[in-house]
Short mmCIF file of the C-alpha atoms (twelve columns), coordinates in Angstrom:
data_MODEL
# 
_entry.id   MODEL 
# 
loop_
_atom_site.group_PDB 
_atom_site.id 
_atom_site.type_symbol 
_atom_site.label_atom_id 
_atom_site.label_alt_id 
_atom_site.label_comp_id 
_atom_site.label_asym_id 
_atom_site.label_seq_id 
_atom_site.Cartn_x 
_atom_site.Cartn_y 
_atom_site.Cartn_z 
_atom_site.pdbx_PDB_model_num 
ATOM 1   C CA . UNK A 1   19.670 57.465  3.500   1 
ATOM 2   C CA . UNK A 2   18.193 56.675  0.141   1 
ATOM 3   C CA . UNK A 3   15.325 54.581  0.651   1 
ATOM 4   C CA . UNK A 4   15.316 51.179  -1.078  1 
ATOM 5   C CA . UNK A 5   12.976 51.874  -3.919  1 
ATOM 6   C CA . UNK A 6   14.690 54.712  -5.140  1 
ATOM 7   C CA . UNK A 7   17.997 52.871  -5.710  1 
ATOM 8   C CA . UNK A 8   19.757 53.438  -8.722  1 
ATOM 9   C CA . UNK A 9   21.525 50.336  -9.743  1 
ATOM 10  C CA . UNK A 10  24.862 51.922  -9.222  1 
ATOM 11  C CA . UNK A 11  24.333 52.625  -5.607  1 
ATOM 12  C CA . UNK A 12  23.776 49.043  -4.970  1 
ATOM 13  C CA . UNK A 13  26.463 47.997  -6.332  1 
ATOM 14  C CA . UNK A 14  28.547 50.150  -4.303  1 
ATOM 15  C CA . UNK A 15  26.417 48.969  -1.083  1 
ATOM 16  C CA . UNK A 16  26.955 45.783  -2.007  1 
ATOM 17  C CA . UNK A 17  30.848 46.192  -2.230  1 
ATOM 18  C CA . UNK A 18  30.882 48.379  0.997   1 
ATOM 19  C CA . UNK A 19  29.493 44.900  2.875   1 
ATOM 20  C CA . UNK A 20  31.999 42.689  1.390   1 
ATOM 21  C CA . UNK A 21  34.636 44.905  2.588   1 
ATOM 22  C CA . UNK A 22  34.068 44.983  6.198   1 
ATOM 23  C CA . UNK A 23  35.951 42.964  8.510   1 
ATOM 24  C CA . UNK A 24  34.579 39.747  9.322   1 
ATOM 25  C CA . UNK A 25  33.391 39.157  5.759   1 
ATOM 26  C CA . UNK A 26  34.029 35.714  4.677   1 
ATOM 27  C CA . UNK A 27  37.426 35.263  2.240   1 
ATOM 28  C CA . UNK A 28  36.639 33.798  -1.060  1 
ATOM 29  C CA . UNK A 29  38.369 30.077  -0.163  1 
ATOM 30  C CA . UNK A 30  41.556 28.940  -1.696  1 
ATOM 31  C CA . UNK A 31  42.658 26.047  -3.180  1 
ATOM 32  C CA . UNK A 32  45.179 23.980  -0.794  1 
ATOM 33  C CA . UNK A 33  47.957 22.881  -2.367  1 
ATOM 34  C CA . UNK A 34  47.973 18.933  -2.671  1 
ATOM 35  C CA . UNK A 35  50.907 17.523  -0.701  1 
ATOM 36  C CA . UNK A 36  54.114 15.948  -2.493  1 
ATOM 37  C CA . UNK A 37  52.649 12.690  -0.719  1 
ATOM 38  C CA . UNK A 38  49.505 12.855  -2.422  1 
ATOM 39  C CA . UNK A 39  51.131 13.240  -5.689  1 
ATOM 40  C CA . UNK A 40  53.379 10.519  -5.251  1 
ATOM 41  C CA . UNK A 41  50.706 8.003   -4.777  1 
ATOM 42  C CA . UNK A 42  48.329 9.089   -7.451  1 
ATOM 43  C CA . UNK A 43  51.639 8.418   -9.441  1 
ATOM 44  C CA . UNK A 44  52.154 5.293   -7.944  1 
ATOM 45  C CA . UNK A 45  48.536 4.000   -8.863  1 
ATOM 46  C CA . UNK A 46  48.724 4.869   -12.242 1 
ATOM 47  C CA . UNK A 47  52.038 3.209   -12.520 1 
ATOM 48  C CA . UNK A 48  50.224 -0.005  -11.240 1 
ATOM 49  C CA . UNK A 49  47.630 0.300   -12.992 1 
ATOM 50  C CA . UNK A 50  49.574 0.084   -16.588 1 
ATOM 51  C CA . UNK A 51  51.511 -2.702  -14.751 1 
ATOM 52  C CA . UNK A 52  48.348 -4.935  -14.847 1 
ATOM 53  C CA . UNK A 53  46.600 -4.178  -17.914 1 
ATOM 54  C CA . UNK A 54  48.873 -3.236  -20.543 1 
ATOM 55  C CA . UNK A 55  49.374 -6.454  -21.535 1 
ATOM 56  C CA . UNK A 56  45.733 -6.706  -22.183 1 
ATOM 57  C CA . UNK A 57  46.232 -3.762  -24.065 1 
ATOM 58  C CA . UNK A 58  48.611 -5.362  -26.292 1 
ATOM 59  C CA . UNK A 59  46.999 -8.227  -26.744 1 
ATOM 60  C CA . UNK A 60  43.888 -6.377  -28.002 1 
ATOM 61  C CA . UNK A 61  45.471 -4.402  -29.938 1 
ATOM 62  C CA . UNK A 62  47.905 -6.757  -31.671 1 
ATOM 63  C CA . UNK A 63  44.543 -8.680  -32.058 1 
ATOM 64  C CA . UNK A 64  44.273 -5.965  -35.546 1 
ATOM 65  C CA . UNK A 65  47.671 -7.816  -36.910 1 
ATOM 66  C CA . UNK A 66  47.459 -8.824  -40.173 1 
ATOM 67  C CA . UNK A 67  50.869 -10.778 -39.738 1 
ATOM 68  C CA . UNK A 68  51.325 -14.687 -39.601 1 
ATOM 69  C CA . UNK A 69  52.880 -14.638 -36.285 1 
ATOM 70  C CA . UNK A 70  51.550 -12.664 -32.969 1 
ATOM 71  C CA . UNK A 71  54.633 -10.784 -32.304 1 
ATOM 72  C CA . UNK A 72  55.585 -9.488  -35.503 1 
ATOM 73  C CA . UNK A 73  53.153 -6.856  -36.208 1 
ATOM 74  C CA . UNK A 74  53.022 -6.103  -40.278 1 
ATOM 75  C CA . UNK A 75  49.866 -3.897  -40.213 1 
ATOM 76  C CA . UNK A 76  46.419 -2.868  -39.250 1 
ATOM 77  C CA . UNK A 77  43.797 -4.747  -40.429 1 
ATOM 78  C CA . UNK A 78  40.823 -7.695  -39.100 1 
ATOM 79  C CA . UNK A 79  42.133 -11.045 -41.385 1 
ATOM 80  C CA . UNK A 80  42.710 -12.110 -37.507 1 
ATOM 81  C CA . UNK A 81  38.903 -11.770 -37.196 1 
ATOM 82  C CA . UNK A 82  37.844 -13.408 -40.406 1 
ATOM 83  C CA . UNK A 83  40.216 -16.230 -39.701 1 
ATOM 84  C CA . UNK A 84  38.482 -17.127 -37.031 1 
ATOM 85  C CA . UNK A 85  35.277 -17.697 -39.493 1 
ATOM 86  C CA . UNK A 86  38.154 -20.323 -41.582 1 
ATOM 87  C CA . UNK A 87  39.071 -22.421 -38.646 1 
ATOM 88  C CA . UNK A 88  36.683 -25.320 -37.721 1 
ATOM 89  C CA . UNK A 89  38.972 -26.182 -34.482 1 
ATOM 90  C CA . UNK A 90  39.133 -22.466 -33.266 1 
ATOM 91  C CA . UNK A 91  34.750 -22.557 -33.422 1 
ATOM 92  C CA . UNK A 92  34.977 -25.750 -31.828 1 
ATOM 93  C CA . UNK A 93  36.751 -24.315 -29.161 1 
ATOM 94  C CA . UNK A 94  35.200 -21.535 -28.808 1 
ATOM 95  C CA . UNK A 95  31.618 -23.375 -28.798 1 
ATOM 96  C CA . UNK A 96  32.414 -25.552 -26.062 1 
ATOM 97  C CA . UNK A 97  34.024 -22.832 -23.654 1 
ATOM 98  C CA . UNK A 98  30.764 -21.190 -24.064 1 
ATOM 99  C CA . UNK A 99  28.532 -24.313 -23.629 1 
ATOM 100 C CA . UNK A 100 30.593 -25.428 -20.669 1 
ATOM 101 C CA . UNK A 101 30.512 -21.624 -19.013 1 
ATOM 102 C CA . UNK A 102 27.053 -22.061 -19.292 1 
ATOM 103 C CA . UNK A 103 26.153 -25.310 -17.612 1 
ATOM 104 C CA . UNK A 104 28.595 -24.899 -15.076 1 
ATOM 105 C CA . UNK A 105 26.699 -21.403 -14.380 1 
ATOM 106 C CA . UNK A 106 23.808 -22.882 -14.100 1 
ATOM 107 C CA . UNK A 107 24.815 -25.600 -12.425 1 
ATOM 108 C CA . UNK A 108 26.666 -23.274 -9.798  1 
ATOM 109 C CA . UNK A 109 23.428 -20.573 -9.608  1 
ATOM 110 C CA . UNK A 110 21.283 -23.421 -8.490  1 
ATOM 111 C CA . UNK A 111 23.432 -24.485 -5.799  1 
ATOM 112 C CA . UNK A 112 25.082 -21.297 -4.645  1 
ATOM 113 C CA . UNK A 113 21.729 -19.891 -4.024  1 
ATOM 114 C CA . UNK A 114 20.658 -22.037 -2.185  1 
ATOM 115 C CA . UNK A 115 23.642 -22.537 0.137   1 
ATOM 116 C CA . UNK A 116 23.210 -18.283 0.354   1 
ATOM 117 C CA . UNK A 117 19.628 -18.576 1.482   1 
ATOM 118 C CA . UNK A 118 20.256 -20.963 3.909   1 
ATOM 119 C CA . UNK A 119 23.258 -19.187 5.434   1 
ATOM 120 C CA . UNK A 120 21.258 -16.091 5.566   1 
ATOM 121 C CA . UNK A 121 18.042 -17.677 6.872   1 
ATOM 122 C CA . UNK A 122 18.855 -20.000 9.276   1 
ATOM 123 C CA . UNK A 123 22.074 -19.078 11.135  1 
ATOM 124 C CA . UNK A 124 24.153 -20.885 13.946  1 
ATOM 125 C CA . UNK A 125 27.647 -22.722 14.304  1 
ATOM 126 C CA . UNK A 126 27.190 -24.324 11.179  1 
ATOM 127 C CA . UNK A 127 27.401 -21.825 9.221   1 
ATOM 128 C CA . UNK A 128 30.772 -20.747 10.198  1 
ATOM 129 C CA . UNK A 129 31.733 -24.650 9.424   1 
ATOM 130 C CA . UNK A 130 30.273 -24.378 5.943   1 
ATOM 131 C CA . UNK A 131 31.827 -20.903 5.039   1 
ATOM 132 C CA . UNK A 132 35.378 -22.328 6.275   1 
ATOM 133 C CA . UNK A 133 34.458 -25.247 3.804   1 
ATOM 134 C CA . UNK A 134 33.359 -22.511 0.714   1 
ATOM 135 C CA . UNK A 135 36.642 -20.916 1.863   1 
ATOM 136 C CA . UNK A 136 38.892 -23.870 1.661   1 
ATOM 137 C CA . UNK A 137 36.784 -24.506 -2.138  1 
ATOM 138 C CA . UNK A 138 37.801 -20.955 -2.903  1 
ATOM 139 C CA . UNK A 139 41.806 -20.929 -2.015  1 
ATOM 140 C CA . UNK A 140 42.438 -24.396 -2.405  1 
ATOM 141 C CA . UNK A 141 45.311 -24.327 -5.917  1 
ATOM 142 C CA . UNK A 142 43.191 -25.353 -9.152  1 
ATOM 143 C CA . UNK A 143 46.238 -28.142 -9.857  1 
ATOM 144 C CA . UNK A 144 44.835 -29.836 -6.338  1 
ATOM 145 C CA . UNK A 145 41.426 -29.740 -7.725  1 
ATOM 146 C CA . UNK A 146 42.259 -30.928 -11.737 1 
ATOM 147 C CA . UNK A 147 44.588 -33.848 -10.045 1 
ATOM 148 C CA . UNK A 148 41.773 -34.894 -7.372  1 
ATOM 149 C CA . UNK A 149 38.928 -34.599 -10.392 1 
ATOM 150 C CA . UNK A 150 40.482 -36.789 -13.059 1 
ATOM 151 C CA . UNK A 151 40.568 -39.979 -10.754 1 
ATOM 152 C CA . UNK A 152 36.713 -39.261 -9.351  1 
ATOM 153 C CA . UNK A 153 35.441 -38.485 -13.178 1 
ATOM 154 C CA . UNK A 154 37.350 -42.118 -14.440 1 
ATOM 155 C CA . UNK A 155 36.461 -43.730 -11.320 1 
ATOM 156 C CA . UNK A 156 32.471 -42.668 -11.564 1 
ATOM 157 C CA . UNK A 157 32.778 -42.823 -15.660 1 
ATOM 158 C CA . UNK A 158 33.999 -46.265 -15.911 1 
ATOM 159 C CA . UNK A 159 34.348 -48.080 -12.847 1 
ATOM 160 C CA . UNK A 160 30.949 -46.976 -11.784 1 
ATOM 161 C CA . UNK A 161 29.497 -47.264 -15.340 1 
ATOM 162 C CA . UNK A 162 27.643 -43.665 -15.107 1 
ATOM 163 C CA . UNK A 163 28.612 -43.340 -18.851 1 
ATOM 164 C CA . UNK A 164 27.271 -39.671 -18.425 1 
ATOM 165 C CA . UNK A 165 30.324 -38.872 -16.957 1 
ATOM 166 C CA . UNK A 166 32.782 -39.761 -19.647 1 
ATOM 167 C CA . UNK A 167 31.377 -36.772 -21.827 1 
ATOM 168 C CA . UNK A 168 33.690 -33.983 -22.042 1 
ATOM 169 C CA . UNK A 169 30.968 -31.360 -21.743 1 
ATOM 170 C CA . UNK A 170 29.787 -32.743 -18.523 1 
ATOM 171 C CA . UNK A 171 33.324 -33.217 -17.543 1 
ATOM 172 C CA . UNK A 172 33.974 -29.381 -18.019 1 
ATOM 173 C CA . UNK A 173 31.143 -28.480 -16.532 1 
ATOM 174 C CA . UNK A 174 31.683 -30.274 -13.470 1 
ATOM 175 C CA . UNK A 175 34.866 -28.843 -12.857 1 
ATOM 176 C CA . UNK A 176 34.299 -25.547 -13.460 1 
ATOM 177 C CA . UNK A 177 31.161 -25.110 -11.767 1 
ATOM 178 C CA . UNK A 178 33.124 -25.882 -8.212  1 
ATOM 179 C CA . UNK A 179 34.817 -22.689 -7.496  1 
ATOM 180 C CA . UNK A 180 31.525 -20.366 -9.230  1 
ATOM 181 C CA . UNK A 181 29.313 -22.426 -6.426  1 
ATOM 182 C CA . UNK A 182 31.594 -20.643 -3.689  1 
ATOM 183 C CA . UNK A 183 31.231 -17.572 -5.231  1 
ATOM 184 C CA . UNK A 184 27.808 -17.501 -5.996  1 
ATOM 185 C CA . UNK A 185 27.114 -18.517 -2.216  1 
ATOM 186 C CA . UNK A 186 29.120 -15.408 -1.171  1 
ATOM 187 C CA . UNK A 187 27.522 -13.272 -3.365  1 
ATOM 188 C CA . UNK A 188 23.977 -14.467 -2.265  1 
ATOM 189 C CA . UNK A 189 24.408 -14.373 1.432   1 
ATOM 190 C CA . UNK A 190 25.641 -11.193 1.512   1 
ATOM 191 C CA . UNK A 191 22.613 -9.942  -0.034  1 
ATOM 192 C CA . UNK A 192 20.098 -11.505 1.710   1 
ATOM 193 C CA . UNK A 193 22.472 -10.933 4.947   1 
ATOM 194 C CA . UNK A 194 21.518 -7.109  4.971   1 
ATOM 195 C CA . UNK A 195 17.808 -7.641  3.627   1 
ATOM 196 C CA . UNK A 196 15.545 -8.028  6.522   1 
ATOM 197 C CA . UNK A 197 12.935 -10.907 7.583   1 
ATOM 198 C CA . UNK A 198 9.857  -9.346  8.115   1 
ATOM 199 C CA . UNK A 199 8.872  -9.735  4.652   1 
ATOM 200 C CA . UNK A 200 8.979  -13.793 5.052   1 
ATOM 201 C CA . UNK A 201 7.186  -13.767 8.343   1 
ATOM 202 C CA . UNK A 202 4.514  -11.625 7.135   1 
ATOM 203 C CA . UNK A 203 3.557  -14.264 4.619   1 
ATOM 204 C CA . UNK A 204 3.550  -17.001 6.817   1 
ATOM 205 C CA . UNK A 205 1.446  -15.113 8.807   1 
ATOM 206 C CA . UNK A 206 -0.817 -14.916 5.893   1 
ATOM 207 C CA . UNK A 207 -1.150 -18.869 5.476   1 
ATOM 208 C CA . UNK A 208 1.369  -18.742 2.535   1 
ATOM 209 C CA . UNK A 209 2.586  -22.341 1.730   1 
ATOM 210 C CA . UNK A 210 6.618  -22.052 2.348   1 
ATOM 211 C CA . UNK A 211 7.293  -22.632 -0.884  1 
ATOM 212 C CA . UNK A 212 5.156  -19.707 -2.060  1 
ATOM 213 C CA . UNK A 213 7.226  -17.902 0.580   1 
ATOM 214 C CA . UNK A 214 10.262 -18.834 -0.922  1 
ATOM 215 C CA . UNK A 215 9.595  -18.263 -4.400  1 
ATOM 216 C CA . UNK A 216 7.553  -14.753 -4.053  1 
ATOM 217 C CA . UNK A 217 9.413  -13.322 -1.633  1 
ATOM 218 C CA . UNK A 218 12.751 -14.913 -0.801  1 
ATOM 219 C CA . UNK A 219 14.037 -15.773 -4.153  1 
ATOM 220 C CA . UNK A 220 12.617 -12.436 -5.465  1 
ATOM 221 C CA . UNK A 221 14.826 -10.390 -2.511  1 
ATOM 222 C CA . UNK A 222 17.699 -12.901 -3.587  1 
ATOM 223 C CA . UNK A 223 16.997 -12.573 -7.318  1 
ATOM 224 C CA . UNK A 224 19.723 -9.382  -8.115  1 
ATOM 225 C CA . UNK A 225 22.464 -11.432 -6.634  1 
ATOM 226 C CA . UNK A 226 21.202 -14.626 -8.429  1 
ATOM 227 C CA . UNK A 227 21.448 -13.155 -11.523 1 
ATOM 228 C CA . UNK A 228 25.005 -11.219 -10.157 1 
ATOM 229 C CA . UNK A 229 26.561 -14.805 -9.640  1 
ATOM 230 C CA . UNK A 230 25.125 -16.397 -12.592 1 
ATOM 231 C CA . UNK A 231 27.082 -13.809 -14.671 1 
ATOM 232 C CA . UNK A 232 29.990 -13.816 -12.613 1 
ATOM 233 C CA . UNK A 233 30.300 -17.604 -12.982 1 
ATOM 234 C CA . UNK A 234 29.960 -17.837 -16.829 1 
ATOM 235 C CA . UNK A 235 32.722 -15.288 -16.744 1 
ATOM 236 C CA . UNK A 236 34.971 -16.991 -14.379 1 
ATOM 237 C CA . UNK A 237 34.464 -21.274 -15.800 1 
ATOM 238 C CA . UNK A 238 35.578 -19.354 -19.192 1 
ATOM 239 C CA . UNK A 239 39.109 -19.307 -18.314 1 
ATOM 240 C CA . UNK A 240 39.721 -22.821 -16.198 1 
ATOM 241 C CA . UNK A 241 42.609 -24.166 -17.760 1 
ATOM 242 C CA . UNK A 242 44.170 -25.970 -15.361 1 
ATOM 243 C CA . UNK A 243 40.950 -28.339 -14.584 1 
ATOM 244 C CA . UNK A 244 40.025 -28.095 -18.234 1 
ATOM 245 C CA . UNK A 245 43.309 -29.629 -19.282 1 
ATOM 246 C CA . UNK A 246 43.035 -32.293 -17.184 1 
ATOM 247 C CA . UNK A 247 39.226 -33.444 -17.333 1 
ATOM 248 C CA . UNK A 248 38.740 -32.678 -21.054 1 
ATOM 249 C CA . UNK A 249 38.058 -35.822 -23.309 1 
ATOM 250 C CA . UNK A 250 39.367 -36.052 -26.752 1 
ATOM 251 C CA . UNK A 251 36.764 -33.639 -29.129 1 
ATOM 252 C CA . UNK A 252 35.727 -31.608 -26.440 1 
ATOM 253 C CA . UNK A 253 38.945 -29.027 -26.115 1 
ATOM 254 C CA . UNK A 254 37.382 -25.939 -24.718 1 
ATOM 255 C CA . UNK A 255 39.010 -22.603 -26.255 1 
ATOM 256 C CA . UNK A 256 41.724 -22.296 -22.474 1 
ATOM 257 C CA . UNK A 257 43.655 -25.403 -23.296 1 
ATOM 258 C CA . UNK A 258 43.186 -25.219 -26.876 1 
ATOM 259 C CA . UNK A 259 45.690 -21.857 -26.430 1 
ATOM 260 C CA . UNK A 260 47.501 -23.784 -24.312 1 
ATOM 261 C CA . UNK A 261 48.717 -26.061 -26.954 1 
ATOM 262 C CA . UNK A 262 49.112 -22.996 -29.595 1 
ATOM 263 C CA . UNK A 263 51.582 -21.408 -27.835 1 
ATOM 264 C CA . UNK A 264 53.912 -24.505 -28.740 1 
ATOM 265 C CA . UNK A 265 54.451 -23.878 -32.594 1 
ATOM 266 C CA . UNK A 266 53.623 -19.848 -31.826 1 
ATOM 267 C CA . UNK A 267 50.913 -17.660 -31.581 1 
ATOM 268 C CA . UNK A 268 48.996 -16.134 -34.483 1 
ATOM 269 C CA . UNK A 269 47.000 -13.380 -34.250 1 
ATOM 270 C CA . UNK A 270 43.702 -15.253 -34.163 1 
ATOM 271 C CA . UNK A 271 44.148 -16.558 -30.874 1 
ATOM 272 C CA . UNK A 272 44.202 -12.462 -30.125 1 
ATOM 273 C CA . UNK A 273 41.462 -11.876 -31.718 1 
ATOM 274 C CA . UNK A 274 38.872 -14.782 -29.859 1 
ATOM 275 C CA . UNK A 275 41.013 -13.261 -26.568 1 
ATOM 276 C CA . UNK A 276 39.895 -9.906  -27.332 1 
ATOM 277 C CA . UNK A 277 36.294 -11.219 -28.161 1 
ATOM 278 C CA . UNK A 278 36.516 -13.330 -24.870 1 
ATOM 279 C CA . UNK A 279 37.373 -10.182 -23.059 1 
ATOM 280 C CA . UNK A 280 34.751 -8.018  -24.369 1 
ATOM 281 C CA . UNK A 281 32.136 -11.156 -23.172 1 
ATOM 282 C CA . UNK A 282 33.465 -10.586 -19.453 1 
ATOM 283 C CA . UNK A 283 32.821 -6.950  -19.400 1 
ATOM 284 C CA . UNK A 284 29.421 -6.932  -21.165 1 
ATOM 285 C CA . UNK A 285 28.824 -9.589  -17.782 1 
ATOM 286 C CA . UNK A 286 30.696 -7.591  -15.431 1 
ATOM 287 C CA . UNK A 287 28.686 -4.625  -16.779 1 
ATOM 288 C CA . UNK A 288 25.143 -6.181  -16.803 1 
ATOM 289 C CA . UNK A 289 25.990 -6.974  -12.983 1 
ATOM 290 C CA . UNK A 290 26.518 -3.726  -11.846 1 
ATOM 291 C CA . UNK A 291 23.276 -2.318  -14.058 1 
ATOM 292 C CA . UNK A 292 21.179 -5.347  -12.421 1 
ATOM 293 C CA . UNK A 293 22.248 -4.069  -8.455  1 
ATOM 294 C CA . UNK A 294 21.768 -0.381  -9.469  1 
ATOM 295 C CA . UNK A 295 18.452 -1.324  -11.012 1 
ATOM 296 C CA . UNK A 296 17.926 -3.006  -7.693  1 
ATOM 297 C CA . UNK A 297 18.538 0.165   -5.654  1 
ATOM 298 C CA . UNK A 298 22.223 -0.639  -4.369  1 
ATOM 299 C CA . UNK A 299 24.718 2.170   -3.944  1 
ATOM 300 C CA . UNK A 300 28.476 1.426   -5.589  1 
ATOM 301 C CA . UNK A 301 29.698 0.831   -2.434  1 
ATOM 302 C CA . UNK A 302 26.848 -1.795  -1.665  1 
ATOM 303 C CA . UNK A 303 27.267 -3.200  -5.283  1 
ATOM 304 C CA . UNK A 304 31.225 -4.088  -4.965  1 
ATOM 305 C CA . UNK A 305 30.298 -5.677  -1.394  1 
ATOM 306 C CA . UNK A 306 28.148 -7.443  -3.536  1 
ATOM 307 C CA . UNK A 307 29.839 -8.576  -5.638  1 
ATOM 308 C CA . UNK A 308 32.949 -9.841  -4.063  1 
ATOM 309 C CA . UNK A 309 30.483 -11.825 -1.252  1 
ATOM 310 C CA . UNK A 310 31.217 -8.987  1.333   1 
# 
């Protein structure tokens, strides 16, 4: 037998082919042919996915018509865009969506996380109570919420004399910052849920004052799904119509109900256009969530319990 150093290159590559022809070798793997039930689903989802979002599609793309008129499409171009620059009632609009989204974001931050912490931190029957409550907030129809709102704003506005409450802003924000507070809540429990309490009880332990506790430690473990509901709130008290429509005072139209009352003499391509800008907003938000839980050290599937308060 040749010994090993004296090898030619040749004989090792015959070797080598002798070994990987000797029974018991392993088979070079093949591919297994995906069933017809495999392919009929990955059809399926695609199908459904069109279903939902080609008519965001359209919209963003009919939101480069340089027609007068939404649905009759007479060429590429952004007059839809600059239009929107011409149009003192569209920027009003627009401004107080924004301003409302962020008050009632605020405004629903603050209280969702604290309703989180305290779900997380101190369990016991009541919190079953208050999460039926948060659900009931969460499924109740927005039309029972605009109708019971309008009544309670008049009633504290001018019965009660708070004049603060016959501003539309504060109006808006009210109403919109109702369903965020559930979600923020959610959103902050389950983070703080999984997170565990050592941390806290080490610094009392330390003679930490318990609001130093909460602030440095608690609100710090808390602070990626703070800033998670915060965006997730502005995004969803852009789009209350229903509420909007019925708590808005005369001057404050927020952009929702102001589209509302476009679609009566027919859409131009300018309300496209804000859509389209309205819709890149929520994904920037949507985006900077995820990016904030990554940063945090969550996995995707820890970032999607996340966010939808699992």
């Amino acid at each position: 037998m040749t010994p090993p150093e004296t090898m030619t290159a040749t004989e090792t590559i015959l070797q080598s082919q002798q070994r990987d022809a000797r029974p018991g070798a392993a088979a070079p793997r093949r591919r297994t042919r995906r069933s017809w039930s495999d392919i009929a689903f990955n059809v399926w989802g695609v199908l459904v996915m069109l279903f939902l979002f080609l008519p965001i599609i359209v919209i963003v793309i009919y939101s480069f018509n340089t027609g007068r008129l939404l649905v009759s499409w007479d060429g590429f171009g952004f007059d839809a865009f600059g239009t929107i620059l011409a149009k003192p009632a569209i920027q009003n609009a627009v401004r107080v969506s924004l301003i409302t989204a962020l008050i009632a974001a605020i405004i629903a931050t603050v209280l969702g996380t604290l309703a989180g912490i305290a779900m997380a931190r101190h369990p016991g029957k009541w919190v079953w109570w208050f999460l039926g409550l948060l659900l009931l907030v969460s499924v109740t129809p927005e039309i029972v919420d605009a109708v019971a709102l309008l009544p309670w704003m008049v009633f504290l506005g001018q019965d009660m004399g708070i004049t603060l409450f016959n501003d539309g802003i504060v109006r808006l924000s009210v109403g919109s910052s109702l369903f965020a507070t559930a979600v923020v809540s959610y959103i902050v429990r389950a983070r703080l849920v999984g997170q565990d309490a050592n941390l806290e009880e080490a610094s009392a332990d330390l003679y930490a004052k318990p609001f130093t506790t909460f602030r440095r430690v608690t609100l710090a473990l808390a602070m990626p799904a703070v800033l998670a509901g915060f965006l997730l709130a502005f995004t969803l008290s852009l789009d209350n119509t229903i509420v909007a429509a019925f708590v808005q005072v005369s001057g404050t139209t927020p952009w929702p109900v102001y589209v509302l009352s476009a679609v009566r003499s027919g859409l131009r391509p300018e309300i496209a256009a804000v859509s389209t800008i309205m819709l890149l907003l929520t994904l920037v938000a949507l985006a900077l969530v995820a990016l904030v839980l990554k940063r945090a050290g969550d996995s995707a599937t820890q970032i999607a319990r996340t966010m939808t308060g699992g």
